PDB file of C-alpha atoms in Angstrom:
ATOM      1  CA  MET A   1    -161.980 -16.487-143.444  1.00  0.00           C
ATOM      2  CA  ILE A   2    -159.935 -17.668-146.410  1.00  0.00           C
ATOM      3  CA  ASN A   3    -159.378 -21.416-146.665  1.00  0.00           C
ATOM      4  CA  VAL A   4    -155.936 -22.300-148.028  1.00  0.00           C
ATOM      5  CA  LEU A   5    -155.024 -25.911-148.743  1.00  0.00           C
ATOM      6  CA  PHE A   6    -151.356 -26.901-148.602  1.00  0.00           C
ATOM      7  CA  SER A   7    -150.731 -29.737-151.076  1.00  0.00           C
ATOM      8  CA  ALA A   8    -147.066 -30.739-151.239  1.00  0.00           C
ATOM      9  CA  ARG A   9    -144.875 -33.427-149.722  1.00  0.00           C
ATOM     10  CA  ALA A  10    -145.731 -34.132-146.091  1.00  0.00           C
ATOM     11  CA  SER A  11    -142.184 -33.198-145.087  1.00  0.00           C
ATOM     12  CA  GLN A  12    -142.653 -29.720-146.555  1.00  0.00           C
ATOM     13  CA  TRP A  13    -145.606 -28.914-144.294  1.00  0.00           C
ATOM     14  CA  ALA A  14    -143.366 -28.477-141.253  1.00  0.00           C
ATOM     15  CA  GLU A  15    -141.001 -26.326-143.304  1.00  0.00           C
ATOM     16  CA  TYR A  16    -143.635 -24.068-144.848  1.00  0.00           C
ATOM     17  CA  GLU A  17    -146.358 -23.795-142.208  1.00  0.00           C
ATOM     18  CA  PRO A  18    -144.708 -21.201-139.907  1.00  0.00           C
ATOM     19  CA  HIS A  19    -143.518 -19.091-142.837  1.00  0.00           C
ATOM     20  CA  LEU A  20    -146.925 -19.130-144.528  1.00  0.00           C
ATOM     21  CA  ARG A  21    -148.722 -18.189-141.302  1.00  0.00           C
ATOM     22  CA  LYS A  22    -146.340 -15.280-140.783  1.00  0.00           C
ATOM     23  CA  ALA A  23    -146.691 -14.163-144.406  1.00  0.00           C
ATOM     24  CA  PHE A  24    -150.496 -14.230-144.216  1.00  0.00           C
ATOM     25  CA  ALA A  25    -150.382 -12.165-141.025  1.00  0.00           C
ATOM     26  CA  ASP A  26    -147.933  -9.722-142.618  1.00  0.00           C
ATOM     27  CA  ASN A  27    -150.457  -9.216-145.434  1.00  0.00           C
ATOM     28  CA  ASP A  28    -153.420  -8.779-143.032  1.00  0.00           C
ATOM     29  CA  LEU A  29    -155.079 -11.967-144.250  1.00  0.00           C
ATOM     30  CA  THR A  30    -157.282 -14.095-142.020  1.00  0.00           C
ATOM     31  CA  VAL A  31    -156.480 -17.577-143.255  1.00  0.00           C
ATOM     32  CA  ASN A  32    -157.423 -21.095-142.255  1.00  0.00           C
ATOM     33  CA  LEU A  33    -154.335 -22.948-143.496  1.00  0.00           C
ATOM     34  CA  ALA A  34    -154.506 -26.733-143.467  1.00  0.00           C
ATOM     35  CA  THR A  35    -153.604 -29.898-145.335  1.00  0.00           C
ATOM     36  CA  ASP A  36    -157.051 -31.486-145.059  1.00  0.00           C
ATOM     37  CA  HIS A  37    -159.744 -28.995-146.090  1.00  0.00           C
ATOM     38  CA  GLN A  38    -162.828 -30.360-147.806  1.00  0.00           C
ATOM     39  CA  ALA A  39    -162.380 -29.764-151.529  1.00  0.00           C
ATOM     40  CA  GLY A  40    -165.540 -27.685-151.882  1.00  0.00           C
ATOM     41  CA  ASP A  41    -164.387 -25.256-149.174  1.00  0.00           C
ATOM     42  CA  VAL A  42    -160.933 -24.424-150.581  1.00  0.00           C
ATOM     43  CA  ASP A  43    -160.308 -20.860-151.781  1.00  0.00           C
ATOM     44  CA  TYR A  44    -156.629 -21.312-152.753  1.00  0.00           C
ATOM     45  CA  ILE A  45    -154.259 -24.257-153.153  1.00  0.00           C
ATOM     46  CA  VAL A  46    -150.547 -23.974-152.397  1.00  0.00           C
ATOM     47  CA  PHE A  47    -149.313 -26.682-154.713  1.00  0.00           C
ATOM     48  CA  ALA A  48    -146.353 -28.871-155.609  1.00  0.00           C
ATOM     49  CA  PRO A  49    -146.668 -31.850-157.975  1.00  0.00           C
ATOM     50  CA  SER A  50    -145.282 -34.055-155.199  1.00  0.00           C
ATOM     51  CA  GLY A  51    -148.405 -33.447-153.083  1.00  0.00           C
ATOM     52  CA  PRO A  52    -151.684 -35.377-152.824  1.00  0.00           C
ATOM     53  CA  VAL A  53    -153.841 -33.256-155.135  1.00  0.00           C
ATOM     54  CA  SER A  54    -153.831 -34.369-158.764  1.00  0.00           C
ATOM     55  CA  ASP A  55    -157.535 -34.102-159.610  1.00  0.00           C
ATOM     56  CA  PHE A  56    -158.723 -30.510-159.369  1.00  0.00           C
ATOM     57  CA  THR A  57    -162.312 -31.214-160.411  1.00  0.00           C
ATOM     58  CA  PRO A  58    -163.789 -31.132-156.864  1.00  0.00           C
ATOM     59  CA  TYR A  59    -162.240 -27.743-156.094  1.00  0.00           C
ATOM     60  CA  THR A  60    -165.125 -25.777-157.520  1.00  0.00           C
ATOM     61  CA  LYS A  61    -164.692 -22.750-155.242  1.00  0.00           C
ATOM     62  CA  THR A  62    -160.930 -22.426-155.694  1.00  0.00           C
ATOM     63  CA  LYS A  63    -159.838 -19.068-157.092  1.00  0.00           C
ATOM     64  CA  ALA A  64    -156.231 -19.980-157.887  1.00  0.00           C
ATOM     65  CA  VAL A  65    -153.580 -22.657-157.595  1.00  0.00           C
ATOM     66  CA  LEU A  66    -150.247 -21.212-156.456  1.00  0.00           C
ATOM     67  CA  GLY A  67    -147.276 -23.345-157.438  1.00  0.00           C
ATOM     68  CA  LEU A  68    -144.173 -23.757-155.328  1.00  0.00           C
ATOM     69  CA  TRP A  69    -142.049 -24.515-158.395  1.00  0.00           C
ATOM     70  CA  ALA A  70    -140.807 -22.225-161.159  1.00  0.00           C
ATOM     71  CA  GLY A  71    -141.374 -25.000-163.713  1.00  0.00           C
ATOM     72  CA  VAL A  72    -144.940 -26.016-164.503  1.00  0.00           C
ATOM     73  CA  GLU A  73    -144.513 -28.667-167.218  1.00  0.00           C
ATOM     74  CA  SER A  74    -145.701 -31.418-164.867  1.00  0.00           C
ATOM     75  CA  ILE A  75    -149.031 -29.716-164.159  1.00  0.00           C
ATOM     76  CA  VAL A  76    -149.848 -27.423-167.070  1.00  0.00           C
ATOM     77  CA  THR A  77    -151.177 -30.332-169.154  1.00  0.00           C
ATOM     78  CA  ASN A  78    -153.437 -31.628-166.355  1.00  0.00           C
ATOM     79  CA  THR A  79    -156.881 -31.509-167.971  1.00  0.00           C
ATOM     80  CA  THR A  80    -158.676 -31.350-164.605  1.00  0.00           C
ATOM     81  CA  LEU A  81    -156.976 -28.049-163.784  1.00  0.00           C
ATOM     82  CA  THR A  82    -159.349 -25.299-164.893  1.00  0.00           C
ATOM     83  CA  GLN A  83    -158.464 -22.876-162.108  1.00  0.00           C
ATOM     84  CA  PRO A  84    -155.889 -20.116-162.757  1.00  0.00           C
ATOM     85  CA  LEU A  85    -152.347 -21.317-162.068  1.00  0.00           C
ATOM     86  CA  ALA A  86    -149.473 -19.145-160.819  1.00  0.00           C
ATOM     87  CA  ARG A  87    -145.872 -20.269-161.113  1.00  0.00           C
ATOM     88  CA  MET A  88    -143.331 -19.396-158.435  1.00  0.00           C
ATOM     89  CA  VAL A  89    -141.300 -16.259-159.093  1.00  0.00           C
ATOM     90  CA  ASP A  90    -139.313 -15.786-155.904  1.00  0.00           C
ATOM     91  CA  GLU A  91    -136.345 -13.559-155.125  1.00  0.00           C
ATOM     92  CA  GLY A  92    -134.686 -16.340-153.141  1.00  0.00           C
ATOM     93  CA  LEU A  93    -134.995 -18.758-156.054  1.00  0.00           C
ATOM     94  CA  THR A  94    -133.752 -16.114-158.481  1.00  0.00           C
ATOM     95  CA  ARG A  95    -130.729 -15.163-156.393  1.00  0.00           C
ATOM     96  CA  GLY A  96    -129.800 -18.811-155.918  1.00  0.00           C
ATOM     97  CA  MET A  97    -129.879 -19.370-159.676  1.00  0.00           C
ATOM     98  CA  VAL A  98    -127.861 -16.221-160.378  1.00  0.00           C
ATOM     99  CA  GLU A  99    -125.163 -17.281-157.915  1.00  0.00           C
ATOM    100  CA  TRP A 100    -124.925 -20.846-159.277  1.00  0.00           C
ATOM    101  CA  VAL A 101    -124.839 -19.768-162.917  1.00  0.00           C
ATOM    102  CA  THR A 102    -122.351 -16.976-162.286  1.00  0.00           C
ATOM    103  CA  GLY A 103    -120.074 -19.328-160.372  1.00  0.00           C
ATOM    104  CA  HIS A 104    -119.988 -21.916-163.144  1.00  0.00           C
ATOM    105  CA  VAL A 105    -119.612 -19.358-165.934  1.00  0.00           C
ATOM    106  CA  LEU A 106    -116.617 -17.874-164.117  1.00  0.00           C
ATOM    107  CA  ARG A 107    -115.242 -21.363-163.440  1.00  0.00           C
ATOM    108  CA  HIS A 108    -115.167 -22.180-167.144  1.00  0.00           C
ATOM    109  CA  HIS A 109    -114.152 -18.685-168.233  1.00  0.00           C
ATOM    110  CA  LEU A 110    -111.148 -18.663-165.903  1.00  0.00           C
ATOM    111  CA  GLY A 111    -110.207 -22.292-166.605  1.00  0.00           C
ATOM    112  CA  MET A 112    -110.271 -23.082-162.899  1.00  0.00           C
ATOM    113  CA  ASP A 113    -110.564 -26.849-163.408  1.00  0.00           C
ATOM    114  CA  GLN A 114    -107.117 -26.965-164.961  1.00  0.00           C
ATOM    115  CA  HIS A 115    -105.533 -25.651-161.780  1.00  0.00           C
ATOM    116  CA  ILE A 116    -107.810 -27.382-159.276  1.00  0.00           C
ATOM    117  CA  LEU A 117    -107.745 -30.844-160.855  1.00  0.00           C
ATOM    118  CA  HIS A 118    -104.222 -30.946-162.284  1.00  0.00           C
ATOM    119  CA  GLN A 119    -101.756 -30.267-159.482  1.00  0.00           C
ATOM    120  CA  ASP A 120     -99.052 -32.034-161.487  1.00  0.00           C
ATOM    121  CA  GLY A 121     -96.070 -29.739-161.115  1.00  0.00           C
ATOM    122  CA  ALA A 122     -96.484 -28.161-164.555  1.00  0.00           C
ATOM    123  CA  TRP A 123     -96.098 -24.369-164.387  1.00  0.00           C
ATOM    124  CA  ASP A 124     -98.496 -23.047-167.028  1.00  0.00           C
ATOM    125  CA  ASP A 125     -98.834 -19.304-166.521  1.00  0.00           C
ATOM    126  CA  THR A 126    -101.108 -18.698-169.509  1.00  0.00           C
ATOM    127  CA  PRO A 127    -103.644 -16.093-168.333  1.00  0.00           C
ATOM    128  CA  PRO A 128    -107.332 -16.394-169.131  1.00  0.00           C
ATOM    129  CA  PRO A 129    -108.980 -13.838-171.419  1.00  0.00           C
ATOM    130  CA  LEU A 130    -110.939 -10.969-169.943  1.00  0.00           C
ATOM    131  CA  ALA A 131    -114.696 -11.258-169.720  1.00  0.00           C
ATOM    132  CA  LYS A 132    -115.107  -8.839-172.628  1.00  0.00           C
ATOM    133  CA  ASP A 133    -113.533 -11.466-174.892  1.00  0.00           C
ATOM    134  CA  ARG A 134    -115.781 -14.376-173.843  1.00  0.00           C
ATOM    135  CA  ARG A 135    -119.236 -14.473-175.425  1.00  0.00           C
ATOM    136  CA  VAL A 136    -122.048 -15.883-173.293  1.00  0.00           C
ATOM    137  CA  THR A 137    -125.489 -16.838-174.562  1.00  0.00           C
ATOM    138  CA  VAL A 138    -128.464 -17.361-172.257  1.00  0.00           C
ATOM    139  CA  LEU A 139    -131.359 -19.266-173.800  1.00  0.00           C
ATOM    140  CA  GLY A 140    -134.532 -18.263-171.969  1.00  0.00           C
ATOM    141  CA  MET A 141    -135.256 -14.694-170.945  1.00  0.00           C
ATOM    142  CA  GLY A 142    -137.803 -15.283-168.218  1.00  0.00           C
ATOM    143  CA  ALA A 143    -137.246 -14.087-164.651  1.00  0.00           C
ATOM    144  CA  LEU A 144    -134.312 -16.439-164.040  1.00  0.00           C
ATOM    145  CA  GLY A 145    -132.659 -16.055-167.436  1.00  0.00           C
ATOM    146  CA  ALA A 146    -132.930 -12.276-167.451  1.00  0.00           C
ATOM    147  CA  ALA A 147    -131.469 -11.985-163.944  1.00  0.00           C
ATOM    148  CA  CYS A 148    -128.518 -14.244-164.849  1.00  0.00           C
ATOM    149  CA  ALA A 149    -127.921 -12.403-168.115  1.00  0.00           C
ATOM    150  CA  GLN A 150    -127.860  -8.986-166.475  1.00  0.00           C
ATOM    151  CA  THR A 151    -125.529 -10.143-163.710  1.00  0.00           C
ATOM    152  CA  LEU A 152    -123.077 -11.598-166.233  1.00  0.00           C
ATOM    153  CA  ALA A 153    -123.310  -8.456-168.359  1.00  0.00           C
ATOM    154  CA  GLY A 154    -122.402  -6.465-165.258  1.00  0.00           C
ATOM    155  CA  LEU A 155    -119.201  -8.498-165.016  1.00  0.00           C
ATOM    156  CA  GLY A 156    -118.247  -7.462-168.537  1.00  0.00           C
ATOM    157  CA  PHE A 157    -119.299 -10.489-170.597  1.00  0.00           C
ATOM    158  CA  PRO A 158    -120.914  -9.776-173.982  1.00  0.00           C
ATOM    159  CA  ILE A 159    -124.341 -11.349-173.407  1.00  0.00           C
ATOM    160  CA  THR A 160    -126.779 -12.606-176.006  1.00  0.00           C
ATOM    161  CA  GLY A 161    -130.201 -13.598-174.759  1.00  0.00           C
ATOM    162  CA  TRP A 162    -132.701 -15.629-176.761  1.00  0.00           C
ATOM    163  CA  SER A 163    -136.408 -16.109-176.180  1.00  0.00           C
ATOM    164  CA  ARG A 164    -139.399 -17.257-178.173  1.00  0.00           C
ATOM    165  CA  SER A 165    -140.841 -13.735-178.357  1.00  0.00           C
ATOM    166  CA  ALA A 166    -139.060 -10.389-178.556  1.00  0.00           C
ATOM    167  CA  LYS A 167    -137.629  -8.973-175.313  1.00  0.00           C
ATOM    168  CA  ALA A 168    -135.727  -5.821-174.377  1.00  0.00           C
ATOM    169  CA  ILE A 169    -133.329  -6.166-171.431  1.00  0.00           C
ATOM    170  CA  ASP A 170    -130.704  -3.603-170.490  1.00  0.00           C
ATOM    171  CA  GLY A 171    -127.166  -4.727-171.234  1.00  0.00           C
ATOM    172  CA  VAL A 172    -128.271  -7.802-173.196  1.00  0.00           C
ATOM    173  CA  THR A 173    -128.431  -8.334-176.956  1.00  0.00           C
ATOM    174  CA  CYS A 174    -131.891  -9.865-177.209  1.00  0.00           C
ATOM    175  CA  LEU A 175    -132.774 -12.187-180.082  1.00  0.00           C
ATOM    176  CA  HIS A 176    -135.871 -14.245-180.827  1.00  0.00           C
ATOM    177  CA  GLY A 177    -137.280 -16.624-183.399  1.00  0.00           C
ATOM    178  CA  ASP A 178    -135.513 -19.295-185.449  1.00  0.00           C
ATOM    179  CA  ASP A 179    -132.995 -16.931-187.047  1.00  0.00           C
ATOM    180  CA  GLY A 180    -132.223 -15.416-183.676  1.00  0.00           C
ATOM    181  CA  LEU A 181    -131.610 -18.860-182.185  1.00  0.00           C
ATOM    182  CA  LYS A 182    -129.113 -19.684-184.923  1.00  0.00           C
ATOM    183  CA  THR A 183    -127.179 -16.484-184.211  1.00  0.00           C
ATOM    184  CA  ALA A 184    -127.350 -17.065-180.456  1.00  0.00           C
ATOM    185  CA  LEU A 185    -125.834 -20.524-180.873  1.00  0.00           C
ATOM    186  CA  GLN A 186    -123.108 -19.340-183.243  1.00  0.00           C
ATOM    187  CA  THR A 187    -121.919 -16.736-180.715  1.00  0.00           C
ATOM    188  CA  ALA A 188    -122.011 -18.942-177.611  1.00  0.00           C
ATOM    189  CA  ASP A 189    -118.545 -19.572-176.217  1.00  0.00           C
ATOM    190  CA  ILE A 190    -120.478 -20.422-173.053  1.00  0.00           C
ATOM    191  CA  MET A 191    -124.182 -21.236-173.241  1.00  0.00           C
ATOM    192  CA  VAL A 192    -126.589 -21.227-170.289  1.00  0.00           C
ATOM    193  CA  LEU A 193    -129.908 -23.044-170.709  1.00  0.00           C
ATOM    194  CA  LEU A 194    -132.819 -21.564-168.775  1.00  0.00           C
ATOM    195  CA  LEU A 195    -135.722 -22.266-171.116  1.00  0.00           C
ATOM    196  CA  PRO A 196    -139.022 -23.708-169.905  1.00  0.00           C
ATOM    197  CA  LEU A 197    -139.738 -27.259-171.027  1.00  0.00           C
ATOM    198  CA  THR A 198    -142.421 -27.342-173.714  1.00  0.00           C
ATOM    199  CA  ASP A 199    -143.056 -29.336-176.873  1.00  0.00           C
ATOM    200  CA  ALA A 200    -141.194 -26.595-178.743  1.00  0.00           C
ATOM    201  CA  THR A 201    -138.107 -26.630-176.508  1.00  0.00           C
ATOM    202  CA  GLU A 202    -137.601 -30.358-175.905  1.00  0.00           C
ATOM    203  CA  ASN A 203    -134.318 -31.380-177.592  1.00  0.00           C
ATOM    204  CA  VAL A 204    -133.734 -27.792-178.716  1.00  0.00           C
ATOM    205  CA  ILE A 205    -130.042 -28.553-178.230  1.00  0.00           C
ATOM    206  CA  ASP A 206    -129.706 -31.375-180.737  1.00  0.00           C
ATOM    207  CA  ALA A 207    -126.915 -32.378-183.114  1.00  0.00           C
ATOM    208  CA  ASP A 208    -127.685 -29.518-185.500  1.00  0.00           C
ATOM    209  CA  ALA A 209    -127.676 -26.940-182.711  1.00  0.00           C
ATOM    210  CA  LEU A 210    -124.439 -28.272-181.236  1.00  0.00           C
ATOM    211  CA  ALA A 211    -122.758 -28.097-184.648  1.00  0.00           C
ATOM    212  CA  LEU A 212    -123.550 -24.380-184.851  1.00  0.00           C
ATOM    213  CA  MET A 213    -121.706 -23.546-181.643  1.00  0.00           C
ATOM    214  CA  PRO A 214    -118.032 -22.515-181.623  1.00  0.00           C
ATOM    215  CA  LYS A 215    -115.717 -25.513-181.380  1.00  0.00           C
ATOM    216  CA  GLY A 216    -114.842 -26.227-177.750  1.00  0.00           C
ATOM    217  CA  ALA A 217    -117.827 -24.279-176.374  1.00  0.00           C
ATOM    218  CA  VAL A 218    -119.179 -24.919-172.875  1.00  0.00           C
ATOM    219  CA  ILE A 219    -122.791 -25.781-172.070  1.00  0.00           C
ATOM    220  CA  ILE A 220    -124.287 -25.070-168.645  1.00  0.00           C
ATOM    221  CA  ASN A 221    -127.780 -26.479-168.041  1.00  0.00           C
ATOM    222  CA  PRO A 222    -129.600 -25.599-164.815  1.00  0.00           C
ATOM    223  CA  GLY A 223    -132.962 -25.406-166.629  1.00  0.00           C
ATOM    224  CA  ARG A 224    -134.562 -28.693-167.683  1.00  0.00           C
ATOM    225  CA  GLY A 225    -132.887 -31.975-168.643  1.00  0.00           C
ATOM    226  CA  PRO A 226    -134.912 -32.705-171.808  1.00  0.00           C
ATOM    227  CA  LEU A 227    -133.783 -29.434-173.398  1.00  0.00           C
ATOM    228  CA  ILE A 228    -130.717 -31.410-174.510  1.00  0.00           C
ATOM    229  CA  ASP A 229    -130.518 -34.491-176.705  1.00  0.00           C
ATOM    230  CA  ASP A 230    -128.234 -36.556-174.451  1.00  0.00           C
ATOM    231  CA  GLU A 231    -126.774 -38.764-177.177  1.00  0.00           C
ATOM    232  CA  ALA A 232    -126.073 -35.788-179.423  1.00  0.00           C
ATOM    233  CA  LEU A 233    -124.307 -34.046-176.544  1.00  0.00           C
ATOM    234  CA  LEU A 234    -122.154 -37.084-175.805  1.00  0.00           C
ATOM    235  CA  ASP A 235    -121.192 -37.310-179.473  1.00  0.00           C
ATOM    236  CA  ALA A 236    -120.270 -33.611-179.509  1.00  0.00           C
ATOM    237  CA  LEU A 237    -118.203 -33.992-176.337  1.00  0.00           C
ATOM    238  CA  ASN A 238    -116.381 -37.020-177.723  1.00  0.00           C
ATOM    239  CA  SER A 239    -115.542 -35.219-180.960  1.00  0.00           C
ATOM    240  CA  GLY A 240    -114.351 -32.074-179.191  1.00  0.00           C
ATOM    241  CA  GLN A 241    -117.067 -29.912-180.733  1.00  0.00           C
ATOM    242  CA  ILE A 242    -118.234 -29.204-177.174  1.00  0.00           C
ATOM    243  CA  GLY A 243    -115.471 -28.744-174.630  1.00  0.00           C
ATOM    244  CA  HIS A 244    -117.421 -29.290-171.433  1.00  0.00           C
ATOM    245  CA  ALA A 245    -120.988 -29.647-170.161  1.00  0.00           C
ATOM    246  CA  THR A 246    -122.009 -28.732-166.619  1.00  0.00           C
ATOM    247  CA  LEU A 247    -125.415 -30.310-166.044  1.00  0.00           C
ATOM    248  CA  ASP A 248    -127.676 -29.830-163.053  1.00  0.00           C
ATOM    249  CA  VAL A 249    -130.892 -31.329-164.492  1.00  0.00           C
ATOM    250  CA  PHE A 250    -131.611 -34.604-166.268  1.00  0.00           C
ATOM    251  CA  ARG A 251    -134.329 -36.603-167.995  1.00  0.00           C
ATOM    252  CA  ILE A 252    -134.332 -39.065-165.111  1.00  0.00           C
ATOM    253  CA  GLU A 253    -133.585 -37.869-161.580  1.00  0.00           C
ATOM    254  CA  PRO A 254    -131.669 -38.962-159.643  1.00  0.00           C
ATOM    255  CA  LEU A 255    -129.368 -39.559-162.594  1.00  0.00           C
ATOM    256  CA  PRO A 256    -128.853 -43.362-162.847  1.00  0.00           C
ATOM    257  CA  GLN A 257    -125.455 -44.465-161.560  1.00  0.00           C
ATOM    258  CA  ASP A 258    -124.634 -46.158-164.867  1.00  0.00           C
ATOM    259  CA  HIS A 259    -125.368 -43.079-166.994  1.00  0.00           C
ATOM    260  CA  ALA A 260    -122.494 -42.049-169.256  1.00  0.00           C
ATOM    261  CA  PHE A 261    -122.511 -38.512-167.880  1.00  0.00           C
ATOM    262  CA  TRP A 262    -121.087 -39.646-164.532  1.00  0.00           C
ATOM    263  CA  ALA A 263    -117.877 -41.042-165.980  1.00  0.00           C
ATOM    264  CA  HIS A 264    -117.309 -38.626-168.840  1.00  0.00           C
ATOM    265  CA  PRO A 265    -114.183 -36.525-168.233  1.00  0.00           C
ATOM    266  CA  ASN A 266    -115.767 -33.447-169.795  1.00  0.00           C
ATOM    267  CA  VAL A 267    -119.076 -33.535-167.944  1.00  0.00           C
ATOM    268  CA  THR A 268    -119.769 -32.088-164.509  1.00  0.00           C
ATOM    269  CA  VAL A 269    -122.894 -33.499-162.814  1.00  0.00           C
ATOM    270  CA  THR A 270    -124.530 -31.552-159.999  1.00  0.00           C
ATOM    271  CA  PRO A 271    -127.641 -33.019-158.292  1.00  0.00           C
ATOM    272  CA  HIS A 272    -130.354 -30.482-159.227  1.00  0.00           C
ATOM    273  CA  ILE A 273    -129.068 -27.917-156.735  1.00  0.00           C
ATOM    274  CA  ALA A 274    -128.683 -24.833-158.939  1.00  0.00           C
ATOM    275  CA  SER A 275    -131.573 -23.210-157.133  1.00  0.00           C
ATOM    276  CA  THR A 276    -134.538 -24.108-155.020  1.00  0.00           C
ATOM    277  CA  THR A 277    -137.638 -22.464-153.607  1.00  0.00           C
ATOM    278  CA  ARG A 278    -136.973 -21.030-150.155  1.00  0.00           C
ATOM    279  CA  ALA A 279    -139.888 -21.347-147.745  1.00  0.00           C
ATOM    280  CA  ASP A 280    -139.484 -17.906-146.187  1.00  0.00           C
ATOM    281  CA  THR A 281    -139.384 -15.845-149.376  1.00  0.00           C
ATOM    282  CA  ALA A 282    -141.799 -18.078-151.319  1.00  0.00           C
ATOM    283  CA  SER A 283    -144.385 -17.760-148.560  1.00  0.00           C
ATOM    284  CA  GLN A 284    -144.287 -13.986-148.872  1.00  0.00           C
ATOM    285  CA  VAL A 285    -144.833 -14.271-152.646  1.00  0.00           C
ATOM    286  CA  ILE A 286    -147.831 -16.570-152.132  1.00  0.00           C
ATOM    287  CA  ALA A 287    -149.397 -14.397-149.440  1.00  0.00           C
ATOM    288  CA  ALA A 288    -148.941 -11.208-151.465  1.00  0.00           C
ATOM    289  CA  ASN A 289    -150.533 -12.858-154.502  1.00  0.00           C
ATOM    290  CA  ILE A 290    -153.553 -14.036-152.507  1.00  0.00           C
ATOM    291  CA  ALA A 291    -153.894 -10.612-150.886  1.00  0.00           C
ATOM    292  CA  GLY A 292    -153.879  -8.991-154.307  1.00  0.00           C
ATOM    293  CA  VAL A 293    -156.544 -11.295-155.703  1.00  0.00           C
ATOM    294  CA  GLU A 294    -158.700 -10.692-152.631  1.00  0.00           C
ATOM    295  CA  ARG A 295    -158.447  -6.942-153.341  1.00  0.00           C
ATOM    296  CA  GLY A 296    -159.468  -7.486-156.951  1.00  0.00           C
ATOM    297  CA  ALA A 297    -156.015  -7.334-158.541  1.00  0.00           C
ATOM    298  CA  PRO A 298    -154.992  -9.770-161.293  1.00  0.00           C
ATOM    299  CA  LEU A 299    -153.229 -12.988-160.285  1.00  0.00           C
ATOM    300  CA  GLN A 300    -149.480 -12.425-160.573  1.00  0.00           C
ATOM    301  CA  HIS A 301    -147.177 -14.827-162.482  1.00  0.00           C
ATOM    302  CA  LYS A 302    -150.180 -16.467-164.134  1.00  0.00           C
ATOM    303  CA  VAL A 303    -149.278 -19.355-166.424  1.00  0.00           C
ATOM    304  CA  ASP A 304    -150.210 -19.143-170.097  1.00  0.00           C
ATOM    305  CA  ARG A 305    -151.643 -22.625-170.726  1.00  0.00           C
ATOM    306  CA  ASP A 306    -151.170 -22.360-174.499  1.00  0.00           C
ATOM    307  CA  ALA A 307    -147.509 -21.349-174.221  1.00  0.00           C
ATOM    308  CA  GLY A 308    -146.873 -23.893-171.472  1.00  0.00           C
ATOM    309  CA  TYR A 309    -145.264 -21.488-168.983  1.00  0.00           C
TER     310      TYR A 309
END
């Protein structure tokens, strides 16, 4: 019998329990799944930072902590966590992100706001450019960034992808390092931010970075709010250096009602909905990972504590 502790918001238990039980059965696992196991008896923890577990010291038998979130910045620095940690890499989460990013890239590429928001009787039949003439940069070439980049490349956009270390992804011009970041910014008519949040990436889009981008460029951020220096972005929007920012994530969430982003004519705020973990597909990922570890396979999607993701 494998003891699995579910530690997330109480409301998520009802959502996840049936899917997890089915996924464990599908993987031929005999599991005692509960929210109240004694710490010393727990083999695995299904974890979200919103749950009750914050001190991992008593979980001496636990083989792995399996996160429900793709981002791990809120847990990776927890000094009590000595157990291996797996981040969530889920097809449902990935597809949701691809659809949201693709929709907003196409929105800005096609200039859809002009027609949707300005039904003023003016007949402007200027056509948009083709995708081949609009350069898109994706910062962050993890599972989400790579999937978005390849989808956009399939639509004909010239795609530049940037990551901390070298990557090779079909259809994407992959850059890395400081020099690569400079080039990636300089060629970003539309930029999509999908970097993890670490000490190295906080405020990566600052005044200097914004100045490198083509005048009138668009920023789309479904990654992490602190990747952007908010004041620098507002300055760049007000000067026209940046044409528009579509922001799904923020330093404080919910975004305060008096924040300047809400009222800015060249900012679109969406309420952290670009993608989310789906209970059905995420449960299958968790069960398959536990089944693999029980067979002696390495833990999948293991977080590198030094890198922070």
